[in-house]
Every structure is written in structure tokens, then in C-alpha cells.
Tab-separated table of C-alpha atoms in Angstrom:
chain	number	residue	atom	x	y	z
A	9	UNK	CA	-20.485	2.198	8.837
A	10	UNK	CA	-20.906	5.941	7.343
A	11	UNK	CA	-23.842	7.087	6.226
A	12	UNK	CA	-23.787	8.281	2.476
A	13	UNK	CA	-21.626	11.506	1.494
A	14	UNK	CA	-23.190	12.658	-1.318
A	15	UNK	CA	-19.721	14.490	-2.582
A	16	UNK	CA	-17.928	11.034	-2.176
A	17	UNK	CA	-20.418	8.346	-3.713
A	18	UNK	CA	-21.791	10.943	-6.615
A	19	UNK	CA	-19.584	10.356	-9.503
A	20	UNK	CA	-19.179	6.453	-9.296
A	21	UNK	CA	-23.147	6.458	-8.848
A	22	UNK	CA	-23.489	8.627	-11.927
A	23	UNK	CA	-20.728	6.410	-13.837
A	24	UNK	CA	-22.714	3.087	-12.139
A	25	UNK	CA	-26.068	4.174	-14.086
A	26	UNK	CA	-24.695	5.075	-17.372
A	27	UNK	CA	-22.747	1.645	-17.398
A	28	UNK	CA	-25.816	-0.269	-16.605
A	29	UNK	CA	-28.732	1.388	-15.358
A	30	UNK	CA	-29.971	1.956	-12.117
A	31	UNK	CA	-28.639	2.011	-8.911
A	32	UNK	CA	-26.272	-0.180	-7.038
A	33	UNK	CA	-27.031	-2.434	-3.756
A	34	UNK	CA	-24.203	-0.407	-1.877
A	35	UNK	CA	-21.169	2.164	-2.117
A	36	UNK	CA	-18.147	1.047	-0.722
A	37	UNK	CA	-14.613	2.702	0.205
A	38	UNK	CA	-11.320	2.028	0.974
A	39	UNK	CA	-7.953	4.588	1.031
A	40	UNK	CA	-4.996	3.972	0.234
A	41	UNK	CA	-1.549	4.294	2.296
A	42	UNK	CA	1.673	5.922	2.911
A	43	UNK	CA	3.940	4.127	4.858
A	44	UNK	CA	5.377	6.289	7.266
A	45	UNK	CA	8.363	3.445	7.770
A	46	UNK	CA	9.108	-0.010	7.468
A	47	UNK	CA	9.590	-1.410	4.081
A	48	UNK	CA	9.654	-4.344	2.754
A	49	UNK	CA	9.656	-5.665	6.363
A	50	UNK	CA	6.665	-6.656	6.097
A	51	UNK	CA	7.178	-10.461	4.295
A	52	UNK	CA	9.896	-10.839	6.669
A	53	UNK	CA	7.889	-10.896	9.714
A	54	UNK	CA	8.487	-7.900	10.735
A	55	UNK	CA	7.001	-4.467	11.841
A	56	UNK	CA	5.437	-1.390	10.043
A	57	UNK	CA	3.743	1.829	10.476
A	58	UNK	CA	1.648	2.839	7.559
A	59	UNK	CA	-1.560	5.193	7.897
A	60	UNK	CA	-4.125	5.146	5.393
A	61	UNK	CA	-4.977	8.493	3.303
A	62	UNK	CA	-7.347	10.749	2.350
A	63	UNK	CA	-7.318	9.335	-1.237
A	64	UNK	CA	-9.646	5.890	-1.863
A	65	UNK	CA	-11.314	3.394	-4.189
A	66	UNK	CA	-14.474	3.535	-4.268
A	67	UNK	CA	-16.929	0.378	-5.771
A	68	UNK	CA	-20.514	0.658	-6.735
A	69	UNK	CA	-21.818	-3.016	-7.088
A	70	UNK	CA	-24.912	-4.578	-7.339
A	71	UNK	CA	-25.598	-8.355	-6.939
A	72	UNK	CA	-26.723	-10.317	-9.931
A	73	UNK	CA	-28.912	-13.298	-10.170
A	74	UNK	CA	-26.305	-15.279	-11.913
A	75	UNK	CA	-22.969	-15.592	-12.079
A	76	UNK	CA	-21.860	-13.273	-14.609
A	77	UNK	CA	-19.345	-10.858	-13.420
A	78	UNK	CA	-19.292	-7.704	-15.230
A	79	UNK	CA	-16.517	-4.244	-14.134
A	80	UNK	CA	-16.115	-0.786	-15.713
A	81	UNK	CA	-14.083	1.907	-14.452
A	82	UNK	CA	-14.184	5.767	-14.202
A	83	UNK	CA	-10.918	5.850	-15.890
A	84	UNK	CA	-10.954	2.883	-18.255
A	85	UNK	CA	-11.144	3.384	-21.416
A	86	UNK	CA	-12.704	-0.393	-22.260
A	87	UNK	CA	-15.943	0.185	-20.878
A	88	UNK	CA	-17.631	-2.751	-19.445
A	89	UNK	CA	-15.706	-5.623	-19.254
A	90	UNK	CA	-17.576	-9.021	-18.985
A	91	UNK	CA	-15.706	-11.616	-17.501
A	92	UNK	CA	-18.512	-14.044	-17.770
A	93	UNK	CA	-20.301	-17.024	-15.913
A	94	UNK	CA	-18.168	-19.705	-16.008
A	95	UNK	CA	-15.034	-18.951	-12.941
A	96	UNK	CA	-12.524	-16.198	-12.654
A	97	UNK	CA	-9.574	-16.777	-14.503
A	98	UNK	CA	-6.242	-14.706	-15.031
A	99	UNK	CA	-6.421	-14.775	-18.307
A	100	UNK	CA	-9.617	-12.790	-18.687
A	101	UNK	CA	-8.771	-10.345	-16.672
A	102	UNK	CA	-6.734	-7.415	-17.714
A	103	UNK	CA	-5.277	-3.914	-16.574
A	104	UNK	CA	-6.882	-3.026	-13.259
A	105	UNK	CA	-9.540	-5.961	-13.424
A	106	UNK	CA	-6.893	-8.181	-12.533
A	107	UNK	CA	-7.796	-6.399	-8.475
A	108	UNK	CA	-11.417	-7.319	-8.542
A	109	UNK	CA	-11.219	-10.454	-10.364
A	110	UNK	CA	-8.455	-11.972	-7.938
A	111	UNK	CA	-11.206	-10.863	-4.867
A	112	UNK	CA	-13.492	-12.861	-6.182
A	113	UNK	CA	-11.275	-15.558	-6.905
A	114	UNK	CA	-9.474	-15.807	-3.904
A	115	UNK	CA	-13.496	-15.483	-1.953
A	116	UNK	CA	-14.221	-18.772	-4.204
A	117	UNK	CA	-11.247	-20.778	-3.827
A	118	UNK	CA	-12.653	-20.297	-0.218
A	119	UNK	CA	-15.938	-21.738	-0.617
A	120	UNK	CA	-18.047	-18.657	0.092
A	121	UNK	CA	-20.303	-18.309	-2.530
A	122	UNK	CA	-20.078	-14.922	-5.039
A	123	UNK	CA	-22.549	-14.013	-6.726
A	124	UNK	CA	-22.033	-12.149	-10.260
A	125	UNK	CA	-22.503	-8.730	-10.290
A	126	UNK	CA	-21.954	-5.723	-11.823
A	127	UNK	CA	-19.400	-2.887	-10.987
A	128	UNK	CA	-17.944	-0.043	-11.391
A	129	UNK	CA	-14.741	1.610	-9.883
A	130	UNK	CA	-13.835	5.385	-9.246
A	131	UNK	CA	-10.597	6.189	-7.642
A	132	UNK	CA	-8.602	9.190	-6.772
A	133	UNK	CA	-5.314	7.271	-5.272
A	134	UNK	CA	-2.514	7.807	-8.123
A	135	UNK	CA	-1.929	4.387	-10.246
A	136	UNK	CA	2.258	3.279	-9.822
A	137	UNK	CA	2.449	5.803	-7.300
A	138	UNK	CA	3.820	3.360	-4.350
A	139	UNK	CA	0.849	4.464	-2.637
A	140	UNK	CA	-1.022	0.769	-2.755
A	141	UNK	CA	-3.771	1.656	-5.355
A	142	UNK	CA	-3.579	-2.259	-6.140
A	143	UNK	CA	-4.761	-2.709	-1.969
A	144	UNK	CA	-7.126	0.147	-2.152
A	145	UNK	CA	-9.346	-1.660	-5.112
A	146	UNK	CA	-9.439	-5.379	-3.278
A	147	UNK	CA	-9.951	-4.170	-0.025
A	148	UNK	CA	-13.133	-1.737	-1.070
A	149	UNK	CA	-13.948	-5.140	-3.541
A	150	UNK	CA	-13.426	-7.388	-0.674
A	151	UNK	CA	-15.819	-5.618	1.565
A	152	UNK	CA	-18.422	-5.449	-0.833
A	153	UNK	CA	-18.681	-8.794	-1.836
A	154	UNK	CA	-18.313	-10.268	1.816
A	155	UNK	CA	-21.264	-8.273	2.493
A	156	UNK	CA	-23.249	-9.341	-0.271
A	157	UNK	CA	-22.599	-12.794	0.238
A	158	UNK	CA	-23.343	-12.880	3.569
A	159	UNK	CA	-19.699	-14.142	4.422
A	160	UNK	CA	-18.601	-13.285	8.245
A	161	UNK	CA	-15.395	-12.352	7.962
A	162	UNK	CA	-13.162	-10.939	9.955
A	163	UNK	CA	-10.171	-8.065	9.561
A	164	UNK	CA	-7.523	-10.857	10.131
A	165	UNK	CA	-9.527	-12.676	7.368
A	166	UNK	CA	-9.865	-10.070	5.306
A	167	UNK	CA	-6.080	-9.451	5.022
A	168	UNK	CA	-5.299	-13.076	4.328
A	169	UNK	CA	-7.983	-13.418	1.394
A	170	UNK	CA	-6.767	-10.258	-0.452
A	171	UNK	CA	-3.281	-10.850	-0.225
A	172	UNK	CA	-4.144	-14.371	-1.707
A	173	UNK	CA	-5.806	-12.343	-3.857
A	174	UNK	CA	-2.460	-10.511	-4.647
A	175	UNK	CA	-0.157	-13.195	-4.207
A	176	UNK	CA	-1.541	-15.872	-6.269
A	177	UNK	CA	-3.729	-14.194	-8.557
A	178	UNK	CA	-2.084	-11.149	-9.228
A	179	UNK	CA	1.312	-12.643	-9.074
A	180	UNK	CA	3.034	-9.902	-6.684
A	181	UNK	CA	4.999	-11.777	-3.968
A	182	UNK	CA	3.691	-8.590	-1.243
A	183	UNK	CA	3.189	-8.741	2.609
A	184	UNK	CA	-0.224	-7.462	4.644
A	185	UNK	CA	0.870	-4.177	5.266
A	186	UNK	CA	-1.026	-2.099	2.761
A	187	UNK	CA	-4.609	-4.210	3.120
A	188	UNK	CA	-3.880	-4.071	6.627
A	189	UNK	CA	-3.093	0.078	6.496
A	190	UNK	CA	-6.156	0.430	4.373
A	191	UNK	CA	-8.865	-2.148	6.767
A	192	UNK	CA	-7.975	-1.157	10.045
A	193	UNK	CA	-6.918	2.559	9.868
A	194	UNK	CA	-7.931	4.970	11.917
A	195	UNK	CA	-8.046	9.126	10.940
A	196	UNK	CA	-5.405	10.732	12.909
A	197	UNK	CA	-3.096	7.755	13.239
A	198	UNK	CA	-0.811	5.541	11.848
A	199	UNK	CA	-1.151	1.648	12.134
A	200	UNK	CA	1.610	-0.035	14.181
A	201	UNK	CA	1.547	-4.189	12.561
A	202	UNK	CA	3.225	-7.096	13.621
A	203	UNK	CA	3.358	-8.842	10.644
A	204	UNK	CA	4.159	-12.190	12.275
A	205	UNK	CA	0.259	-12.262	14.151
A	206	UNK	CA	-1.415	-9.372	12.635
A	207	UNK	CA	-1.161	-7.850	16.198
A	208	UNK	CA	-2.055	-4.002	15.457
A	209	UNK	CA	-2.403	-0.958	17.558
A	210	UNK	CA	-3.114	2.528	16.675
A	211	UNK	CA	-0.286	5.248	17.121
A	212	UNK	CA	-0.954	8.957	17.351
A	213	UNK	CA	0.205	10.864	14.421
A	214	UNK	CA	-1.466	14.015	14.534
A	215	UNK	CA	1.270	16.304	11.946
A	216	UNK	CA	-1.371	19.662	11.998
A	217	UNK	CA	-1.289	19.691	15.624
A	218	UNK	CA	2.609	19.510	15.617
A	219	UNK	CA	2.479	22.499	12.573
A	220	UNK	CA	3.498	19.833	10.326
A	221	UNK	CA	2.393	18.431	6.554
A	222	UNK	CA	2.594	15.029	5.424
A	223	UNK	CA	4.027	15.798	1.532
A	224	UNK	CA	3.622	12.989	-0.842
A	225	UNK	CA	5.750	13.962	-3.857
A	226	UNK	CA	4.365	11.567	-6.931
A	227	UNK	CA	7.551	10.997	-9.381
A	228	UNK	CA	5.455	9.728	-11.759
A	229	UNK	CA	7.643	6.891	-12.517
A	230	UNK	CA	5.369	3.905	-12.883
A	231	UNK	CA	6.487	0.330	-10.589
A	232	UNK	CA	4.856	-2.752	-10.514
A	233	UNK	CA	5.426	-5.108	-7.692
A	234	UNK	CA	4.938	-8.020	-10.035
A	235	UNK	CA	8.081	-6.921	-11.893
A	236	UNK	CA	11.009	-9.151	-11.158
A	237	UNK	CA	12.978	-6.384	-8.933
A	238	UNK	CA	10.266	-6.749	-6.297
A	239	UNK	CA	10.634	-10.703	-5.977
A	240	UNK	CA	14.360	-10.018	-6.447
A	241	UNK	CA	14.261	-8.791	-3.340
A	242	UNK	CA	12.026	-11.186	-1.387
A	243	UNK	CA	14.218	-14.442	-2.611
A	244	UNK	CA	17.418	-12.477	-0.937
A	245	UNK	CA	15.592	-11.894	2.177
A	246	UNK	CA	14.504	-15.801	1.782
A	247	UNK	CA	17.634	-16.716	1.262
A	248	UNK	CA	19.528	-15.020	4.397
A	249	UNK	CA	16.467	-16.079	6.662
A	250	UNK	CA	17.674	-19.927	5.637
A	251	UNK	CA	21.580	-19.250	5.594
A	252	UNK	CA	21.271	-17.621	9.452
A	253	UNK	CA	18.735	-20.539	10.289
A	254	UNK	CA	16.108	-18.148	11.639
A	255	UNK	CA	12.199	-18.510	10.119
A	256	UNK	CA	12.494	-15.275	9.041
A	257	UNK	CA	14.792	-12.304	8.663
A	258	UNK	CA	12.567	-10.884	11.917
A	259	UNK	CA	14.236	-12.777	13.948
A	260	UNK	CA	17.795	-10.795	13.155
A	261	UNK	CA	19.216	-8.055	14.987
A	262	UNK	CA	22.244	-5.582	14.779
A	263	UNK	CA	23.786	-7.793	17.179
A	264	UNK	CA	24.000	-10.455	14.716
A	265	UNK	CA	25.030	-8.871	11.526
A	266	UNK	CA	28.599	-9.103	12.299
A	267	UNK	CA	28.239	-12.989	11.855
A	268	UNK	CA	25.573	-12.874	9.322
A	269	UNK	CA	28.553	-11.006	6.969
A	270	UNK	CA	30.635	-13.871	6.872
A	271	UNK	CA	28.238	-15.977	6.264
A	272	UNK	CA	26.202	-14.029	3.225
A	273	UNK	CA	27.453	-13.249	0.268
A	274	UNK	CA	27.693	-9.305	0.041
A	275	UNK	CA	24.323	-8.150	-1.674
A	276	UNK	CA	22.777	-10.640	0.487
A	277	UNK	CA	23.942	-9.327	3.450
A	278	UNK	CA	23.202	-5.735	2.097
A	279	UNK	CA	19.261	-6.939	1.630
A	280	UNK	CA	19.618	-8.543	5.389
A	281	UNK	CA	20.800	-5.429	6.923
A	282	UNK	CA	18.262	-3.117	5.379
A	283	UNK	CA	15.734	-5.268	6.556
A	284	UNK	CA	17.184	-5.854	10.193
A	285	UNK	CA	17.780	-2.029	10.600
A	286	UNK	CA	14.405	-1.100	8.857
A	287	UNK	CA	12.782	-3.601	11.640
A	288	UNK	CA	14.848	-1.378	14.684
A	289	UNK	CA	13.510	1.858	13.311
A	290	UNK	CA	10.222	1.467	12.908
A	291	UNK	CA	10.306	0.332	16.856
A	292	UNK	CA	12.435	3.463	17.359
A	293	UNK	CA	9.462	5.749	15.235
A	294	UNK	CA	6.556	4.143	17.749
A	295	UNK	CA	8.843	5.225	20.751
A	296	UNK	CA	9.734	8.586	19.736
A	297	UNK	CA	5.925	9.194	18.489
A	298	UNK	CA	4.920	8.307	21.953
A	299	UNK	CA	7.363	9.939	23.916
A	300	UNK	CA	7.600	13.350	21.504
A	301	UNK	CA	5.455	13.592	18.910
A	302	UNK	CA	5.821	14.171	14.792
A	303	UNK	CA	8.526	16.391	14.725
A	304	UNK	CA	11.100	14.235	15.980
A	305	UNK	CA	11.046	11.205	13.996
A	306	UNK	CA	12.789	12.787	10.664
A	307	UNK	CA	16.336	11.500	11.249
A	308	UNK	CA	14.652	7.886	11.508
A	309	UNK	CA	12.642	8.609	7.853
A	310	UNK	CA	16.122	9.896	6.677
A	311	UNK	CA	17.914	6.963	7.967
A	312	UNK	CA	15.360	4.480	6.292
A	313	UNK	CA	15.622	6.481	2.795
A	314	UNK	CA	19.047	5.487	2.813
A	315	UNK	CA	19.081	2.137	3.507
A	316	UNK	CA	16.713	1.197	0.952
A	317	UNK	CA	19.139	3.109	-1.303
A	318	UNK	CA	22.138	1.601	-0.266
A	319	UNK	CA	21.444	-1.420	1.055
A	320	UNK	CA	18.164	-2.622	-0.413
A	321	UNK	CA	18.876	-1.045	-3.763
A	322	UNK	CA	14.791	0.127	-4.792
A	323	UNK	CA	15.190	3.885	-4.949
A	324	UNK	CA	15.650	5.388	-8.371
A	325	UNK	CA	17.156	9.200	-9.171
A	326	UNK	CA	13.871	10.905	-9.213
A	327	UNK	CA	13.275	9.262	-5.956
A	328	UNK	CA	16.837	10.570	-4.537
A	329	UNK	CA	16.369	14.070	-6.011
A	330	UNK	CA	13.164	14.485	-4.115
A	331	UNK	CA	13.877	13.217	-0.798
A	332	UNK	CA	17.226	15.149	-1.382
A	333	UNK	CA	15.488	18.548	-2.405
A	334	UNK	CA	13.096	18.367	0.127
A	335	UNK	CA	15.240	17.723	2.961
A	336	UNK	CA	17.606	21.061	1.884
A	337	UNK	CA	14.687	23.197	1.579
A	338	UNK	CA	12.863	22.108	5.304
A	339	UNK	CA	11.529	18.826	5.823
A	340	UNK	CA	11.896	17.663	9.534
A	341	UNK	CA	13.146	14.387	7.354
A	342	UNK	CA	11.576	12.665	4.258
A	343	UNK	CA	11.828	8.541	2.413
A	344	UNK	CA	10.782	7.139	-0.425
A	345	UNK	CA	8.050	5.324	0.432
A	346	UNK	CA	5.742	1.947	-1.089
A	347	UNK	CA	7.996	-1.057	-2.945
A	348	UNK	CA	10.431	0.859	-4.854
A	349	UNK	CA	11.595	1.291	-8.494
A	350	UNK	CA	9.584	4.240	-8.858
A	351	UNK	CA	6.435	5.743	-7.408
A	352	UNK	CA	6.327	8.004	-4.528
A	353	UNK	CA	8.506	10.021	-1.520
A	354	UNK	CA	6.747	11.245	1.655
A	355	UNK	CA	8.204	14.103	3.509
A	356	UNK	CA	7.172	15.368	6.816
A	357	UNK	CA	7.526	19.369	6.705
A	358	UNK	CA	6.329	22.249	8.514
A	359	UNK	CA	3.725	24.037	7.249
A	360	UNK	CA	4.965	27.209	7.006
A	361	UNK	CA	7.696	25.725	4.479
A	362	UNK	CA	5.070	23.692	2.330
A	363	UNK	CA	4.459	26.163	-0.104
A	364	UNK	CA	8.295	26.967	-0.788
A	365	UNK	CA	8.959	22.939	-0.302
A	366	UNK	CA	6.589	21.892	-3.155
A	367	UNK	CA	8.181	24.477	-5.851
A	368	UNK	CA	11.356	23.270	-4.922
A	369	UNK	CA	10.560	20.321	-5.622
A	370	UNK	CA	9.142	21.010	-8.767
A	371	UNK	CA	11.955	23.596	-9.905
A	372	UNK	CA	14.380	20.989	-9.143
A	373	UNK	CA	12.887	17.888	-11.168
A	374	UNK	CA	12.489	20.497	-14.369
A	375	UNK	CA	16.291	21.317	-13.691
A	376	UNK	CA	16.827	17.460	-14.190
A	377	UNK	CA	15.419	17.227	-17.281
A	378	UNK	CA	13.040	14.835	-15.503
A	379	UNK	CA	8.741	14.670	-15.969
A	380	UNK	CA	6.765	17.143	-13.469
A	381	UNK	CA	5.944	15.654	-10.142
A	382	UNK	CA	2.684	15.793	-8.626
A	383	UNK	CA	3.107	16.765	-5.095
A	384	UNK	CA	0.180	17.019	-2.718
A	385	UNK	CA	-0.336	16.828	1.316
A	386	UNK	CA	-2.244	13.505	2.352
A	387	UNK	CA	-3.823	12.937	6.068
A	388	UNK	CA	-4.341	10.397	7.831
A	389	UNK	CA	-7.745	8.988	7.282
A	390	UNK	CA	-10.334	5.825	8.489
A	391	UNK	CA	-9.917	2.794	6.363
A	392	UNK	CA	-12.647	1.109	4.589
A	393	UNK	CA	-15.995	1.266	4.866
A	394	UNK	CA	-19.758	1.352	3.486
A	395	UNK	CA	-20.617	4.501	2.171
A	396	UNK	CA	-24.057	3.998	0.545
């Protein structure tokens, strides 16, 4: 672990002592993501290549003698919310203490033994934004607390308790990619995943050296993955896994959707195909990254923008008008990127374009009538750690 960066653990330690007084027991971090490709592969067995960013969550907690669990944020306007002695339930949580209180939860329903605490969150990763804000809170959360309870955990473990966290706390139906992005991550790479056996390896994606920036363009159109479009989505998938007879939809491949059309009906199929395809390219991305570098990859990013238009149906105009806009003014190729309905589009372009790229952009949404994008350049950074 780190040793303490003042600039990074200042404000939440400022924002710890006026909520309670004092200091903490620890500072702890953890990014957020872009997904390069690969999505909503992920709960379909599948393969993706996120990298984490140079954006986190950062937690200031410090162990209480009792049980009492007690959360305020830099950004909430509540102020301390006490979610008392007596168990973590979803009804007392609410807004973005629904993260925390489902880490402790899902630690409990384990049998390691929480203690309360108190805690306060600062975070600089955009809320809605597709770029797993949700992940970046229970993973920094989840490290925290294993620490102060003394639980040995491992990374494998780690991703399994948060996404129970997520999945049955929460109530979003997601995969392990974005814990996984945000635990394991490396700076200067992105995180190749089987999501069958959490088998991970660390791919070189070094844009600067290739004269390239990673562009996140932030539509600022809010999603949820606990709406109903999200689990939409994952009962097709579901559904085609048990009408082709395969455990899931990883085990499809081009070769097979000929049959799988006459056997699905057609948005089925649609859902199938985006996922199948989705699967191939991210294996494509790892070879090309390998073999040539950054620059190359853009007609896979532009090919997986597409699908999840046409096929998997979770883009939204913003989205298009982005990806569109930044593709005609330079990007080597550029996707949507997170669960869809809203939220973010990354866009790999070369630096020399970035400035004209990013008032494109902008020009082009006010053309549209549509709310001023945030657009900024991410990198890829580690994943989650102690800071203090």
C-alpha cells in the first residue's frame, strides 16, 4: 500500500473532522473505470477489458466500539446519516448509502464480524456517468472494513462480496467487471477478465506513448442499472443461453448464430448477437493491443458502439451524437461505454486533435438543443488501495 498523498486524502480528512471529530483509523481509495470494450458480457460469462481511472472514491473511517454505523458525504447534502446498531437494512439506507450499507451487509451475511464505525466519502468519479461510481464506493468500503475487521480476504473474494453487495442489496442484476477493473488495476493498462473464473491478466495500454488521449465525453444523462432496461437485458441474454442449451451466452459463437435465428425470437436473437460479437471483439482488442498497439483498435470500439445500438438497444441520442461527432472530427474510433441508457462515451484520439475534438463535441450537443457535456481525458490508473 501507498503511503499518504497529502493532495489526495486532505479534503475527506478535513470533511472526516468536521463530521465527527478527530481523525480516522485509515484513508482508503479506489478509481473508477472505463471499459475500453466488452459490455454487458460480463454476466454472460464472457470477456472484458476495462482499466481503472484517474478519478476515485475515497473513505475515511474509523472503527467504533459498537455497532452503530454512521456515513456522511462530501457531496451530500443530509449530513450524517445514522443507520444505527441494530443490522443493515435496505430500507434505512438511502441515495449513495445504499453502496456502503450493502458492504457491510453483504461482509455480515458472511459471518465476518463489522464493527460500527463512522465515515465519510469524497469522490471525484461523475455520479450516472457509466463510469461505475456505484463500484468505486464498495470497493474503497470493502477494503476498509476487511482491514478493520481483520477479515483475510482475497481479490477473488473481494469481487464476489461486493457484487453481492450490488446484486442483492442494491438490487442491480451487474457482472464483476467494474469491482474487478477497480481491485486489480494496474496504471498503464487495461484489465483483460474472464468472467467465467475471474482469470485476469494485465494488457498494455499505454495511449501517450502511441500520441493518443483516452476522451471520456460525460452526457450527463443520468442511468441506473437498477432500472428495469438493465435487467431487461440480462433476462434476454438468460433466455437465449436456455433456448440454445448452452450455460451461458459465452459459450456462443458467430458460427452458431445462423441456427440460434431460427430458434430466437428476433429481439432475442438481436441481444444474443451483440453479446456473441461483443465476446469476439474484445479477444480481437487483446490481439491487436499486443501485436500493434493503441492506435489500431478503433474500428473494433466503432464496431462495438454499434452493436449495442443496434442490436443490444442501450445507447441513447446524446450517446450517438458524441461517438458520431467525435469520430468525424479525429478519433482513431470511439463507444459508448458502462450499462447504457445514458452516461458516458470514450473515444480514443490523438492528441494533437483533443483540443479541436472536445469543442466539437461541445458545439455539436448545443446545436442539439441538448445539456453541455463534460468531456475530460482519463488514464489509466492502479486500483484500490490504502492511502492513509
Amino acid at each position: 500500500m501507498s503511503s499518504a498523498i497529502p493532495g489526495q486524502a486532505g479534503p475527506v480528512l478535513e470533511a472526516f473532522a468536521a463530521a465527527y471529530g478527530g481523525t480516522p483509523d485509515g484513508v482508503w481509495q479506489a478509481p473508477g473505470r472505463v471499459n475500453l470494450i466488452g459490455e454487458h458480457t460480463d454476466y454472460n460469462e464472457g470477456f472484458v477489458l476495462p482499466f481503472a481511472i484517474d478519478r476515485s472514491s475515497r473513505v475515511a473511517v474509523r472503527a467504533r466500539p459498537d455497532r452503530r454505523v454512521r456515513l456522511a458525504s462530501t457531496y451530500g447534502r443530509e449530513g450524517v446519516v445514522d443507520l444505527g446498531p441494530d443490522g443493515i437494512t435496505r430500507e434505512a439506507a438511502r441515495g449513495w448509502t445504499v453502496y456502503p450499507a450493502g458492504v457491510v451487509w453483504a461482509l455480515r451475511q458472511r459471518g465476518i464480524e463489522v464493527p460500527g464505525f463512522d465515515l465519510v466519502l469524497e469522490s471525484n468519479v461523475p455520479l450516472g456517468s457509466g463510469l461505475s461510481s456505484s463500484h468505486a464506493i464498495e470497493c474503497a468500503v470493502a477494503i476498509a472494513l476487511a482491514e478493520l475487521s481483520g477479515a483475510q480476504l482475497s481479490t477473488e473474494e473481494l469481487v464476489l462480496l461486493t457484487q453481492r453487495a450490488e446484486n442483492d442489496f442494491v438490487g442491480a442484476p451487474t457482472g464483476i467487471m467494474d469491482q474487478s477493473a477497480s481491485l486489480r488495476a494496474t496504471a498503464g493498462h487495461a484489465v483483460f477478465l474472464d468472467c467465467r473464473d475471474q482469470h485476469a491478466e494485465l494488457i498494455p495500454f499505454d495511449a501517450p506513448a502511441a500520441g493518443l488521449t483516452v476522451l471520456v465525453v460525460d452526457t450527463k444523462v443520468a442511468h441506473s442499472h437498477a432500472d428495469g432496461g438493465y435487467a431487461s437485458r440480462r433476462a434476454a441474454c438468460e433466455l437465449g443461453a436456455e433456448v440454445l442449451g448452452v450455460d451461458a451466452l459465452r459459450d456462443v459463437t458467430s458460427a452458431d448464430l445462423a441456427e440460434a435465428r431460427g430458434l430466437l425470437d428476433e429481439v432475442t436473437f438481436r441481444r444474443v448477437r451483440h453479446v456473441v460479437t461483443e465476446d469476439e471483439r474484445v479477444l480481437r482488442t487483446v490481439e491487436v493491443l499486443r501485436s500493434e498497439g493503441p492506435a489500431a483498435i478503433g474500428p473494433l470500439l466503432d464496431e462495438s458502439h454499434a452493436s449495442m445500438r443496434d442490436d443490444f438497444e442501450i445507447s441513447c441520442p446524446e450517446l450517438d451524437l458524441a461517438v458520431e461527432t467525435a469520430s468525424s472530427s479525429g478519433a482513431v474510433g470511439a463507444r459508448m461505454t458502462g450499462g447504457g441508457f445514458g452516461g458516458s462515451a470514450v473515444a480514443l484520439v490523438p492528441t494533437t486533435a483533443e483540443a479541436s475534438v472536445r469543442a466539437d463535441i461541445t458545439t455539436a450537443f448545443a446545436r442539439a438543443g441538448y445539456r453541455e457535456p463534460e468531456v475530460f481525458s482519463v488514464s489509466p490508473a492502479d486500483g484500490a488501495r490504502r492511502l492513509l
